mmCIF file of C-alpha atoms in Angstrom:
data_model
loop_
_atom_site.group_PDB
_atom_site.id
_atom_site.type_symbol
_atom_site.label_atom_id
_atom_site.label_comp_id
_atom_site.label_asym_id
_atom_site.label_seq_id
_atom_site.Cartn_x
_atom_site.Cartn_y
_atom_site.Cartn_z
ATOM 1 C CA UNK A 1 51.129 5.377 -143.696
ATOM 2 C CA UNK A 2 48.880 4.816 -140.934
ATOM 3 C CA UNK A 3 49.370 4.155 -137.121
ATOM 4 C CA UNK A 4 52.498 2.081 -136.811
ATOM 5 C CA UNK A 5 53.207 0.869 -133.556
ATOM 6 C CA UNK A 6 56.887 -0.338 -132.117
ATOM 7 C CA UNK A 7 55.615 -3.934 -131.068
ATOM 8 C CA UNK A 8 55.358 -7.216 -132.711
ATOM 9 C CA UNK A 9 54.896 -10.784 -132.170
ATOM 10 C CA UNK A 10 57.967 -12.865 -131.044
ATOM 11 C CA UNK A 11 55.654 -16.189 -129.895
ATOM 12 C CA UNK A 12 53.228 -17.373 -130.558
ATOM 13 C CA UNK A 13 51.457 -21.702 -129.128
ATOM 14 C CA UNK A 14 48.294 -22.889 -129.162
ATOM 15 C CA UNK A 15 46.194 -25.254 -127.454
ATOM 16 C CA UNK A 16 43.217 -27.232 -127.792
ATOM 17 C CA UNK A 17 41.460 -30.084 -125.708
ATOM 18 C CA UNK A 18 42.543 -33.395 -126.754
ATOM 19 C CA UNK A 19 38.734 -34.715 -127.151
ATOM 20 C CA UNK A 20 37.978 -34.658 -131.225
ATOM 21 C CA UNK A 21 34.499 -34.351 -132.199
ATOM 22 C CA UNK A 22 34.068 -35.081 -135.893
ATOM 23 C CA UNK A 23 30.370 -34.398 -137.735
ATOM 24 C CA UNK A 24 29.651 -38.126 -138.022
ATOM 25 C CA UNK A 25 29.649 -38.136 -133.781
ATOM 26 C CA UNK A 26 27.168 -35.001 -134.345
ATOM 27 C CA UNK A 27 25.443 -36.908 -136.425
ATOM 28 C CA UNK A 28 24.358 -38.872 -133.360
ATOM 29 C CA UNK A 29 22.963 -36.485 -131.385
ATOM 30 C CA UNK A 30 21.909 -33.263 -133.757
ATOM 31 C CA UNK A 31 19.350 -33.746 -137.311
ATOM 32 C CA UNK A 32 22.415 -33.316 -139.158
ATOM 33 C CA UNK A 33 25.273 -35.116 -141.671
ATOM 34 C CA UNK A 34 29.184 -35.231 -142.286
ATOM 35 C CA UNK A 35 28.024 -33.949 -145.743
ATOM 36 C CA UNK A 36 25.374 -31.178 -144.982
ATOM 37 C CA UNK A 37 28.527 -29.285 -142.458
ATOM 38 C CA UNK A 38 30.922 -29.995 -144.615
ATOM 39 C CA UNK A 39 29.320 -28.434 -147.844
ATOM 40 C CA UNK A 40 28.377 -25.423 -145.762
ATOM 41 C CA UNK A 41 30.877 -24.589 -143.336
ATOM 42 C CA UNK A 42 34.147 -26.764 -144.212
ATOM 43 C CA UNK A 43 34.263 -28.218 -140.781
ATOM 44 C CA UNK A 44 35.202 -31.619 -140.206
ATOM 45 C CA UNK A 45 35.828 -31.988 -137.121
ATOM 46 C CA UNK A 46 36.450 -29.710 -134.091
ATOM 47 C CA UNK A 47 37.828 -30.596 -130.184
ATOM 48 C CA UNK A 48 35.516 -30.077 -126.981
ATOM 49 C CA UNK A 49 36.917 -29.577 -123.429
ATOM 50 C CA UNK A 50 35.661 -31.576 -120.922
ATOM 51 C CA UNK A 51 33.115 -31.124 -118.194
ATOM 52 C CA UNK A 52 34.810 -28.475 -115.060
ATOM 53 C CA UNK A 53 37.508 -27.401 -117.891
ATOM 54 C CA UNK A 54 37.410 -23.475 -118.513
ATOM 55 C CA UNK A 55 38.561 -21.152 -120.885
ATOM 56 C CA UNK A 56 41.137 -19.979 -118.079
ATOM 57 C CA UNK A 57 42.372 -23.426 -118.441
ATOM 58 C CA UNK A 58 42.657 -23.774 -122.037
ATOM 59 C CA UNK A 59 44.474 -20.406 -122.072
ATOM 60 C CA UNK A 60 46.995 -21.255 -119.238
ATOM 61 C CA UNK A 61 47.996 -24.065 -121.211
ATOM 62 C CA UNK A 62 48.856 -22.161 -124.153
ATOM 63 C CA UNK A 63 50.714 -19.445 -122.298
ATOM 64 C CA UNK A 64 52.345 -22.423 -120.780
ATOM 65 C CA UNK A 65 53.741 -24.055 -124.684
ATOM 66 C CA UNK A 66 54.327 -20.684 -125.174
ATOM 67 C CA UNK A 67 56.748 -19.479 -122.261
ATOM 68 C CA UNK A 68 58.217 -23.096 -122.650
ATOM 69 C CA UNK A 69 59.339 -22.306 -126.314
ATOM 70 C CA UNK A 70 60.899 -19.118 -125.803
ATOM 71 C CA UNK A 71 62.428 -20.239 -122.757
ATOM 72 C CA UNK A 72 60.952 -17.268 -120.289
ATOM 73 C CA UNK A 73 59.595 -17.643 -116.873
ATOM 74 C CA UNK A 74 55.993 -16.398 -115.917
ATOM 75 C CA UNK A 75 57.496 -13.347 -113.917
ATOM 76 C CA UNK A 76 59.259 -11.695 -117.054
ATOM 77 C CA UNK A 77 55.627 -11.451 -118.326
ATOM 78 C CA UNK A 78 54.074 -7.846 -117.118
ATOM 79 C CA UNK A 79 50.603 -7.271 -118.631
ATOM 80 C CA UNK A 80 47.920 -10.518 -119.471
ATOM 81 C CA UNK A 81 45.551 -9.413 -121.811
ATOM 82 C CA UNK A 82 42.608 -11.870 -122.523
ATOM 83 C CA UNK A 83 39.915 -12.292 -125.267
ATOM 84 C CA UNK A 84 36.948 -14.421 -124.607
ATOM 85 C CA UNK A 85 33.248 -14.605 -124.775
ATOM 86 C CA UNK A 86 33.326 -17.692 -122.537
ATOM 87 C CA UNK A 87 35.261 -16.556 -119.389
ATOM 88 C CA UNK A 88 35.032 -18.776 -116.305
ATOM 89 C CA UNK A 89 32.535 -16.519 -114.309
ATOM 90 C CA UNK A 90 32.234 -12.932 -114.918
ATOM 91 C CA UNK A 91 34.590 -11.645 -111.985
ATOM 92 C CA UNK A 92 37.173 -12.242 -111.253
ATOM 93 C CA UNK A 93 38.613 -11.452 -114.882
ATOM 94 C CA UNK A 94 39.866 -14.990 -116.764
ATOM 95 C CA UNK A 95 43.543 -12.906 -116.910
ATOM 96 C CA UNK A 96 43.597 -13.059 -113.008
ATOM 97 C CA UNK A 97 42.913 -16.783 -113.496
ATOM 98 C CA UNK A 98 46.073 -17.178 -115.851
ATOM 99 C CA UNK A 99 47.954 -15.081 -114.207
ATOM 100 C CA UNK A 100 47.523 -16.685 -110.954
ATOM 101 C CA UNK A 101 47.883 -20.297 -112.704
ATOM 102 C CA UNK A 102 51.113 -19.138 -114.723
ATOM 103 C CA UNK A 103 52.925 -17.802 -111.317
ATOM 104 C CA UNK A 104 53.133 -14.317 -113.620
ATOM 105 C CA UNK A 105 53.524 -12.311 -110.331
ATOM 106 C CA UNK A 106 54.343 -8.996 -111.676
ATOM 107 C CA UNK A 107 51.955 -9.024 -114.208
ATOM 108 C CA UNK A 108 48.763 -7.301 -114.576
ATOM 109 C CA UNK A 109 46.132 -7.505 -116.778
ATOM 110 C CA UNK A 110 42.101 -7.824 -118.243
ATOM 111 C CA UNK A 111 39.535 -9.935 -120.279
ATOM 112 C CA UNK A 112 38.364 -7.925 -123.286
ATOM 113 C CA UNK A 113 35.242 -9.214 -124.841
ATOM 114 C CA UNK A 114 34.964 -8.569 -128.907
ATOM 115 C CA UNK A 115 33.718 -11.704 -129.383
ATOM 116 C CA UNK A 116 35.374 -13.350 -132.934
ATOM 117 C CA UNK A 117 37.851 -9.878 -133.078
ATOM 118 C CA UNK A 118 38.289 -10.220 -129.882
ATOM 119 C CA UNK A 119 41.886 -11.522 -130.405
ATOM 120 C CA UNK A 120 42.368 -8.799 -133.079
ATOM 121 C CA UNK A 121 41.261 -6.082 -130.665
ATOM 122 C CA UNK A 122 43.195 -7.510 -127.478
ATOM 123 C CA UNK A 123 46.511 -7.477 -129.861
ATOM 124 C CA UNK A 124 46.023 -4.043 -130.596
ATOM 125 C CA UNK A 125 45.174 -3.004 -126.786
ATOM 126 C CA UNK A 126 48.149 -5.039 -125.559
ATOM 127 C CA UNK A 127 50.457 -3.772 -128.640
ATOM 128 C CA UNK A 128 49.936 0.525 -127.571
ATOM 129 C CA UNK A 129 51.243 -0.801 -124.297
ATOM 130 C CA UNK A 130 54.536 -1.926 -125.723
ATOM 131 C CA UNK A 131 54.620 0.881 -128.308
ATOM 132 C CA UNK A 132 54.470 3.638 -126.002
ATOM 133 C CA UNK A 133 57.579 2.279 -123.739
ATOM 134 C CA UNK A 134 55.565 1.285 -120.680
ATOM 135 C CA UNK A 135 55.929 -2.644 -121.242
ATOM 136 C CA UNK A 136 58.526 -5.209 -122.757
ATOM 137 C CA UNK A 137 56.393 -8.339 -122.559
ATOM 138 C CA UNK A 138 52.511 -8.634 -122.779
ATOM 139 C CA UNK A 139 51.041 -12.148 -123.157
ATOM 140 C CA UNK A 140 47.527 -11.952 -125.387
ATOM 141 C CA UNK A 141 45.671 -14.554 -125.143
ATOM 142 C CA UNK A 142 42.286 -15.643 -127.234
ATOM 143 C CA UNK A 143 40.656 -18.444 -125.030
ATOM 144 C CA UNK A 144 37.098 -19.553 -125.574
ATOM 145 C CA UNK A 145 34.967 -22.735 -124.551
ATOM 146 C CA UNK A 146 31.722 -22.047 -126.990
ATOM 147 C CA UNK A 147 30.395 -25.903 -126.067
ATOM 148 C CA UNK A 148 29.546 -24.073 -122.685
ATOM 149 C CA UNK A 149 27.031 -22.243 -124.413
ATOM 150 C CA UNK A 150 25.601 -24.106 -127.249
ATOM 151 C CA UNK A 151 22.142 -25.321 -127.634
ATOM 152 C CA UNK A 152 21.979 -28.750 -129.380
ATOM 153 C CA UNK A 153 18.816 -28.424 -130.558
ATOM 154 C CA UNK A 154 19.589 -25.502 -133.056
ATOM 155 C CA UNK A 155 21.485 -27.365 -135.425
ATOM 156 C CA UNK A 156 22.559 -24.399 -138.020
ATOM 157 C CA UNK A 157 24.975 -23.059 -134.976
ATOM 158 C CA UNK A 158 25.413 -26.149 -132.305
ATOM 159 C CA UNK A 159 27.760 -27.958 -135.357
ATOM 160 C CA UNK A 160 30.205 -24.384 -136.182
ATOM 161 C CA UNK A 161 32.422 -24.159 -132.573
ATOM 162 C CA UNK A 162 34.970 -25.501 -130.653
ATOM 163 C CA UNK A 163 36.954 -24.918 -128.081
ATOM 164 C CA UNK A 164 40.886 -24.097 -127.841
ATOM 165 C CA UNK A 165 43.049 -21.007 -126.821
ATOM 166 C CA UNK A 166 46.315 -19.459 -128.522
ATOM 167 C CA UNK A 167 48.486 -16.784 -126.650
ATOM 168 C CA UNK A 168 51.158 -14.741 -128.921
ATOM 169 C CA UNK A 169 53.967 -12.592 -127.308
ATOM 170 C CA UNK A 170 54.030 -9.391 -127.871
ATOM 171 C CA UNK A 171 57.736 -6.938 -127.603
ATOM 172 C CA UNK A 172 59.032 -4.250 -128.647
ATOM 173 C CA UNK A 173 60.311 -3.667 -132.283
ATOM 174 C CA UNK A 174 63.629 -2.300 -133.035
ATOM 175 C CA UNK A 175 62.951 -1.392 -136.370
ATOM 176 C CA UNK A 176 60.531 -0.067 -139.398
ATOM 177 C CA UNK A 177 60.845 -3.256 -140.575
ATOM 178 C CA UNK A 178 59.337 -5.278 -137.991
ATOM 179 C CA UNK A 179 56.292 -5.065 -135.943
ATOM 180 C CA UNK A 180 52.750 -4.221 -136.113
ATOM 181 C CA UNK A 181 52.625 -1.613 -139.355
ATOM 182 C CA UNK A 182 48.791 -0.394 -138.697
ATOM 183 C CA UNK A 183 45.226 -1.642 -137.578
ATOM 184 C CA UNK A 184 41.870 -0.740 -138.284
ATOM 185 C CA UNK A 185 39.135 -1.673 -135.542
ATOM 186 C CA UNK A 186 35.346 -0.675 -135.958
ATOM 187 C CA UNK A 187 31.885 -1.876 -134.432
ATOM 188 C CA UNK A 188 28.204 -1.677 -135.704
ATOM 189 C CA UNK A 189 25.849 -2.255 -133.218
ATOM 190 C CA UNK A 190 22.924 -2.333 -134.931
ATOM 191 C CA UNK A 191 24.207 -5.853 -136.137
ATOM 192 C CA UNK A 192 23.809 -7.144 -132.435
ATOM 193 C CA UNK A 193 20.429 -8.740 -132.360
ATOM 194 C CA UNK A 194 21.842 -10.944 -135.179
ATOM 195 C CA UNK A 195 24.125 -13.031 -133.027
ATOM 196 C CA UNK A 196 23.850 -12.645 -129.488
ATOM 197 C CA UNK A 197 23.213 -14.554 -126.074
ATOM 198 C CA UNK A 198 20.298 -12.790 -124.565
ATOM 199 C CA UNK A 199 20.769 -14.089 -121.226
ATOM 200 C CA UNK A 200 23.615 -14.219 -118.500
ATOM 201 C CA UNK A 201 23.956 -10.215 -117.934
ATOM 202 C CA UNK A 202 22.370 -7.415 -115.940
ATOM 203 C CA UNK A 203 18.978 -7.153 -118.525
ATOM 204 C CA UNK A 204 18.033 -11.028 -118.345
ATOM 205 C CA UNK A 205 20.059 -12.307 -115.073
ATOM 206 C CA UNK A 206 19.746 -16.063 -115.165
ATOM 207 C CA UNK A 207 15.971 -17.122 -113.741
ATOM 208 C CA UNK A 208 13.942 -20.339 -114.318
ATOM 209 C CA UNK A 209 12.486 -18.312 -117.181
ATOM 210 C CA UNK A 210 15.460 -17.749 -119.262
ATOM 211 C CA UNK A 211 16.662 -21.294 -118.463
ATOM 212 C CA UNK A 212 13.453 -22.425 -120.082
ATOM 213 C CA UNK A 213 13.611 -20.001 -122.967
ATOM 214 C CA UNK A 214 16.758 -21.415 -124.060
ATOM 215 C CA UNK A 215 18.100 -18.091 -123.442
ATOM 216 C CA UNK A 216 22.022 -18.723 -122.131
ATOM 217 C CA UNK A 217 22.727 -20.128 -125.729
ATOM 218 C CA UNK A 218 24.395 -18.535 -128.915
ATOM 219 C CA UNK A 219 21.756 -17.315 -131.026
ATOM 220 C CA UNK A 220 22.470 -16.275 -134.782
ATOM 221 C CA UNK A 221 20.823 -15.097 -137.738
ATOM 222 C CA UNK A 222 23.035 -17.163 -140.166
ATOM 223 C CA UNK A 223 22.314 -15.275 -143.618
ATOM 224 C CA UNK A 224 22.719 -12.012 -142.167
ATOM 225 C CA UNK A 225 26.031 -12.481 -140.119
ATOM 226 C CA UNK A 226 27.303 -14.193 -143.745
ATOM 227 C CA UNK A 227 26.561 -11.630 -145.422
ATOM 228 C CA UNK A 228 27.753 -8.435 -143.564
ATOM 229 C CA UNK A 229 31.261 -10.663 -142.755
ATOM 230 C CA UNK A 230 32.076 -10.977 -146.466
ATOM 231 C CA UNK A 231 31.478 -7.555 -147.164
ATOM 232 C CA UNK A 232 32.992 -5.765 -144.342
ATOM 233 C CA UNK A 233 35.986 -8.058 -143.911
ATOM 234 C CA UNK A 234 36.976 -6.968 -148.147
ATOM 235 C CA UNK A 235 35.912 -3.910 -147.248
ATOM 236 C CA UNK A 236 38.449 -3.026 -144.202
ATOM 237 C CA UNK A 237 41.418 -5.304 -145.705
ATOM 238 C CA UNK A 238 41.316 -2.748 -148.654
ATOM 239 C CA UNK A 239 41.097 0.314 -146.459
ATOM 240 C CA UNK A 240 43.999 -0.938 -144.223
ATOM 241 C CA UNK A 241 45.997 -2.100 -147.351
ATOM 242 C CA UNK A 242 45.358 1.209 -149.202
ATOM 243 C CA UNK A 243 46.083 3.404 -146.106
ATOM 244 C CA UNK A 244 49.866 1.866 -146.098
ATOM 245 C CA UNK A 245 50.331 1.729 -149.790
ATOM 246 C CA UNK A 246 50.265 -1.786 -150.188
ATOM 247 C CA UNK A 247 48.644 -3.959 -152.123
ATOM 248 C CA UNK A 248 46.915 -7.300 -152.039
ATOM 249 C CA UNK A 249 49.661 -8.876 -154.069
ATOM 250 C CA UNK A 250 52.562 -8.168 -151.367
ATOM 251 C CA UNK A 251 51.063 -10.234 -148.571
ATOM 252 C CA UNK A 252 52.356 -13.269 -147.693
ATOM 253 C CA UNK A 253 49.723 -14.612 -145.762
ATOM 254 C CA UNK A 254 46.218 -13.406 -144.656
ATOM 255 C CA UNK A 255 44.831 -14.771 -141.589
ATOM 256 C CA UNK A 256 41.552 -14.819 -141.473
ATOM 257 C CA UNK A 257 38.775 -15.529 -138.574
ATOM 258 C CA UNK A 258 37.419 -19.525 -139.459
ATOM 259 C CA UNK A 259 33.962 -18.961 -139.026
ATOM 260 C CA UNK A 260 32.726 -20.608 -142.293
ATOM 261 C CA UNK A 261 35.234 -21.589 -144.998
ATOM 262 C CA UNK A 262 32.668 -19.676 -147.378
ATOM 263 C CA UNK A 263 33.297 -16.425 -145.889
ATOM 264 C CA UNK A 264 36.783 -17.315 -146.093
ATOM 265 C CA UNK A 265 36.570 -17.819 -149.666
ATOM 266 C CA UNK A 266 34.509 -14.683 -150.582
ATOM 267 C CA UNK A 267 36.292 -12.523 -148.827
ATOM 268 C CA UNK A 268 39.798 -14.169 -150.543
ATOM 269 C CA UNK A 269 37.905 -13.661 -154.479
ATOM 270 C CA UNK A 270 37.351 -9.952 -153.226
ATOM 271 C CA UNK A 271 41.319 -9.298 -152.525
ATOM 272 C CA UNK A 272 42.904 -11.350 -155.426
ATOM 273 C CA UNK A 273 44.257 -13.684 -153.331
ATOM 274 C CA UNK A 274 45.650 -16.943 -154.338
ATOM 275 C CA UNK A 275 44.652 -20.105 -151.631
ATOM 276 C CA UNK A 276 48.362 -20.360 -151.219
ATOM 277 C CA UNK A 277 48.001 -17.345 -149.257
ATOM 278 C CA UNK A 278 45.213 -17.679 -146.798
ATOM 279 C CA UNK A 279 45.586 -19.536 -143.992
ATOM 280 C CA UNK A 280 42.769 -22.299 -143.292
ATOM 281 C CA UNK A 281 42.220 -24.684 -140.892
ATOM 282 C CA UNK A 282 38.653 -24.730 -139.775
ATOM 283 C CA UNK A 283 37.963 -28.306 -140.964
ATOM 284 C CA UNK A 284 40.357 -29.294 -137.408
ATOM 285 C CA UNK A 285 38.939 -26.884 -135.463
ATOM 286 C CA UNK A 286 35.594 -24.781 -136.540
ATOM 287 C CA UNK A 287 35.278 -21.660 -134.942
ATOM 288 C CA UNK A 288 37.035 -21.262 -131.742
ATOM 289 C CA UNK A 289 36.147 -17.427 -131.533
ATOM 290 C CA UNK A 290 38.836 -15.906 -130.086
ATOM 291 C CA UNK A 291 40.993 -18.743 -130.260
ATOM 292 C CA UNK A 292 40.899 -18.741 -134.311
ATOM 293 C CA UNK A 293 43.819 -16.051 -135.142
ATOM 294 C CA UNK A 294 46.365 -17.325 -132.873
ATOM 295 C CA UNK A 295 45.987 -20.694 -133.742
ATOM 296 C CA UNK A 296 46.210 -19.938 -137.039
ATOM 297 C CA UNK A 297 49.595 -18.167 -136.999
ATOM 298 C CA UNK A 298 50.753 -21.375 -134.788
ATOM 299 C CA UNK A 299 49.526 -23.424 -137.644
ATOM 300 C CA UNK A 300 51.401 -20.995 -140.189
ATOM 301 C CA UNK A 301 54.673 -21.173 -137.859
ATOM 302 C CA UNK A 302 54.211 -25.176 -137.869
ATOM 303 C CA UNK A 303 54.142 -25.184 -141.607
ATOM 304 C CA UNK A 304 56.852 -22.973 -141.713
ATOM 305 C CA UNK A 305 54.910 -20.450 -144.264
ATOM 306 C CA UNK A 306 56.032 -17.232 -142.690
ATOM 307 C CA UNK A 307 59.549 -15.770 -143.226
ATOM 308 C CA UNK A 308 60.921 -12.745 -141.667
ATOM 309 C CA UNK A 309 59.883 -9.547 -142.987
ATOM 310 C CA UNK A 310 56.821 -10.919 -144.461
ATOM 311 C CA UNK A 311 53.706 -8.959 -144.440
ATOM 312 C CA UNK A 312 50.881 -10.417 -143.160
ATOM 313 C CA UNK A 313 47.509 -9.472 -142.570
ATOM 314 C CA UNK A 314 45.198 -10.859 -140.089
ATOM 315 C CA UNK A 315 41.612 -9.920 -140.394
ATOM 316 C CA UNK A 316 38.107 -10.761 -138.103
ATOM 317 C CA UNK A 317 34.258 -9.913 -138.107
ATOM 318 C CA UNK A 318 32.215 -11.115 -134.965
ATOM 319 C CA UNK A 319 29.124 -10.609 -132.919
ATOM 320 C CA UNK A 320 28.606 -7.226 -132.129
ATOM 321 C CA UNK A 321 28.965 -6.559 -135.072
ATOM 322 C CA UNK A 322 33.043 -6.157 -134.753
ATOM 323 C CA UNK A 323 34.922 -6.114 -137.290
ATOM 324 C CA UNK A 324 39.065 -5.970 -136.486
ATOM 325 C CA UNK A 325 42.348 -6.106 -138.979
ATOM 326 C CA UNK A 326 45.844 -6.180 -138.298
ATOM 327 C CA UNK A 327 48.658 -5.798 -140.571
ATOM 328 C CA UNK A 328 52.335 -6.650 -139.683
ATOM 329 C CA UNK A 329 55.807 -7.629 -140.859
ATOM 330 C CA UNK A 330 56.564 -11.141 -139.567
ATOM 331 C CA UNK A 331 59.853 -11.002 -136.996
ATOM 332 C CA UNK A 332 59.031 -14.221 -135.504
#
């Protein structure tokens, strides 16, 4: 077995802007077609926030459906833990935003950025919390407004993002049966030049220059980020899988990051696992970054495809490169 930890997922809500973009509506304004992002990335259509609306504010709102549902108030919540690329400003930290926003007074918390694992790595962080006996409720949120930084004159990346948020609950487990059964987290930064936004930090602050240079937008060397996702994502869902003496065949569901429903697809033929299995609903929402995981599993919930004691494995490769995987017994 590998590094169990005494904390699992007891919410989880989603939330995305109500304004739908579909790829005919691109077609408008990018050199594109319905049929050129559909054949290539599965996407349909995706929602955009509007102008002056923040990740902080798509990610209150899902805390918000989430709290609601279980019937808690913001002050039973003690640690905000927050994945984005995207976050309002860089100080103060998005979680202060939420947590001021929610009324969570006696919480605490962070932004971790692991851009599409970010979600994967903030569940982990927020999990050791709960596992070591220091914290009985930590809110993670995955919140990300990637229209803020797209440039619509690159068409291969400008049609793959949306915006939206999801927020899971984590507490403690009572039991080997339930709960977060291991993760495996890694980086490779040599893989950074290939999908990046060179400016915004401390080497290229934000000038006239970089303005001009188109420099504040995603930038992404398509083939290569395909290629290294298919791989590594097989690669660590058979190392966590093997580790815990498990095998493809006894998951439930796999949720994976919806970057590009081909990567979703190779990475599937490489486990052995049937459709019925995977999770997939980029052609609502493209890639969301951080937002992808969690609003998967509130899809999954929805559908009512996850029974208790299920195992599950929920698996992400983003810029960085980072590459994240969590496996869990449902105990929704």
């Amino acid at each position: 077995m590998g590094k169990r930890i005494a904390a699992k997922i007891t919410g989880v809500a989603g939330y995305v802007p109500p304004r739908v973009v579909t790829n005919f509506d691109l077609e408008k304004i990018v050199n594109t077609t319905d049929e050129w992002i559909r054949t290539r990335t599965g996407i349909r259509e995706r929602h955009y926030a509007d102008s002056g609306v923040a990740s902080s504010h798509l990610g209150t709102e899902a805390a918000k459906k989430l709290l609601d549902a279980k019937g808690l108030s913001a002050d039973e919540i003690e640690m905000i833990v927050v994945a984005t690329v995207t976050p309002d400003m860089l100080f103060p930290a998005t979680a202060c935003l939420i947590q001021d926003r929610l009324g969570a007074s006696h919480a605490w918390g962070f932004d971790l950025s692991g851009a599409c694992s970010g979600f994967i790595y903030a569940l982990t962080t927020g999990a050791q919390f709960v596992g070591a006996g220091t914290h009985k409720k930590v809110l993670v949120i995955g919140s990300d407004v990637m229209t803020s930084i797209l440039d619509y004159t690159d068409r291969a990346t400008c049609v793959l993002f949306g915006d939206g948020a999801g927020a899971v609950l984590l507490e403690p487990a009572t039991s080997d049966a339930e709960g977060i059964v291991d993760f495996a987290n890694d980086v490779d930064g040599s893989g950074g030049c290939n999908l990046y936004m060179p400016a915004g930090g401390s080497l290229h602050p934000a000038s006239a220059e970089t303005v001009q240079k188109r420099m504040h937008y995603v930038h992404q060397e398509g083939q290569q980020v395909f290629k290294y996702a298919v791989r590594r994502m097989a690669e660590l869902a058979c190392q966590l899988l093997e580790r815990n003496g498990v095998s493809s065949r006894d998951l439930a569901l796999v949720v994976p990051h919806q970057a590009n429903l081909r990567i979703i697809r190779a990475m599937q033929e490489r486990l052995g696992v049937d459709d019925s299995k995977v999770m997939v609903n980029i052609d609502r929402f493209g890639n969301t970054t951080a937002a992808t995981i969690p609003l998967g599993l509130m899809d999954a919930v929805e559908q009512k495809r996850l029974r208790q004691g299920d195992l599950v494995l929920l698996i992400a490769v983003g810029a960085g490169y980072t590459t994240g995987a969590v496996l869990l017994r449902w105990s929704y």
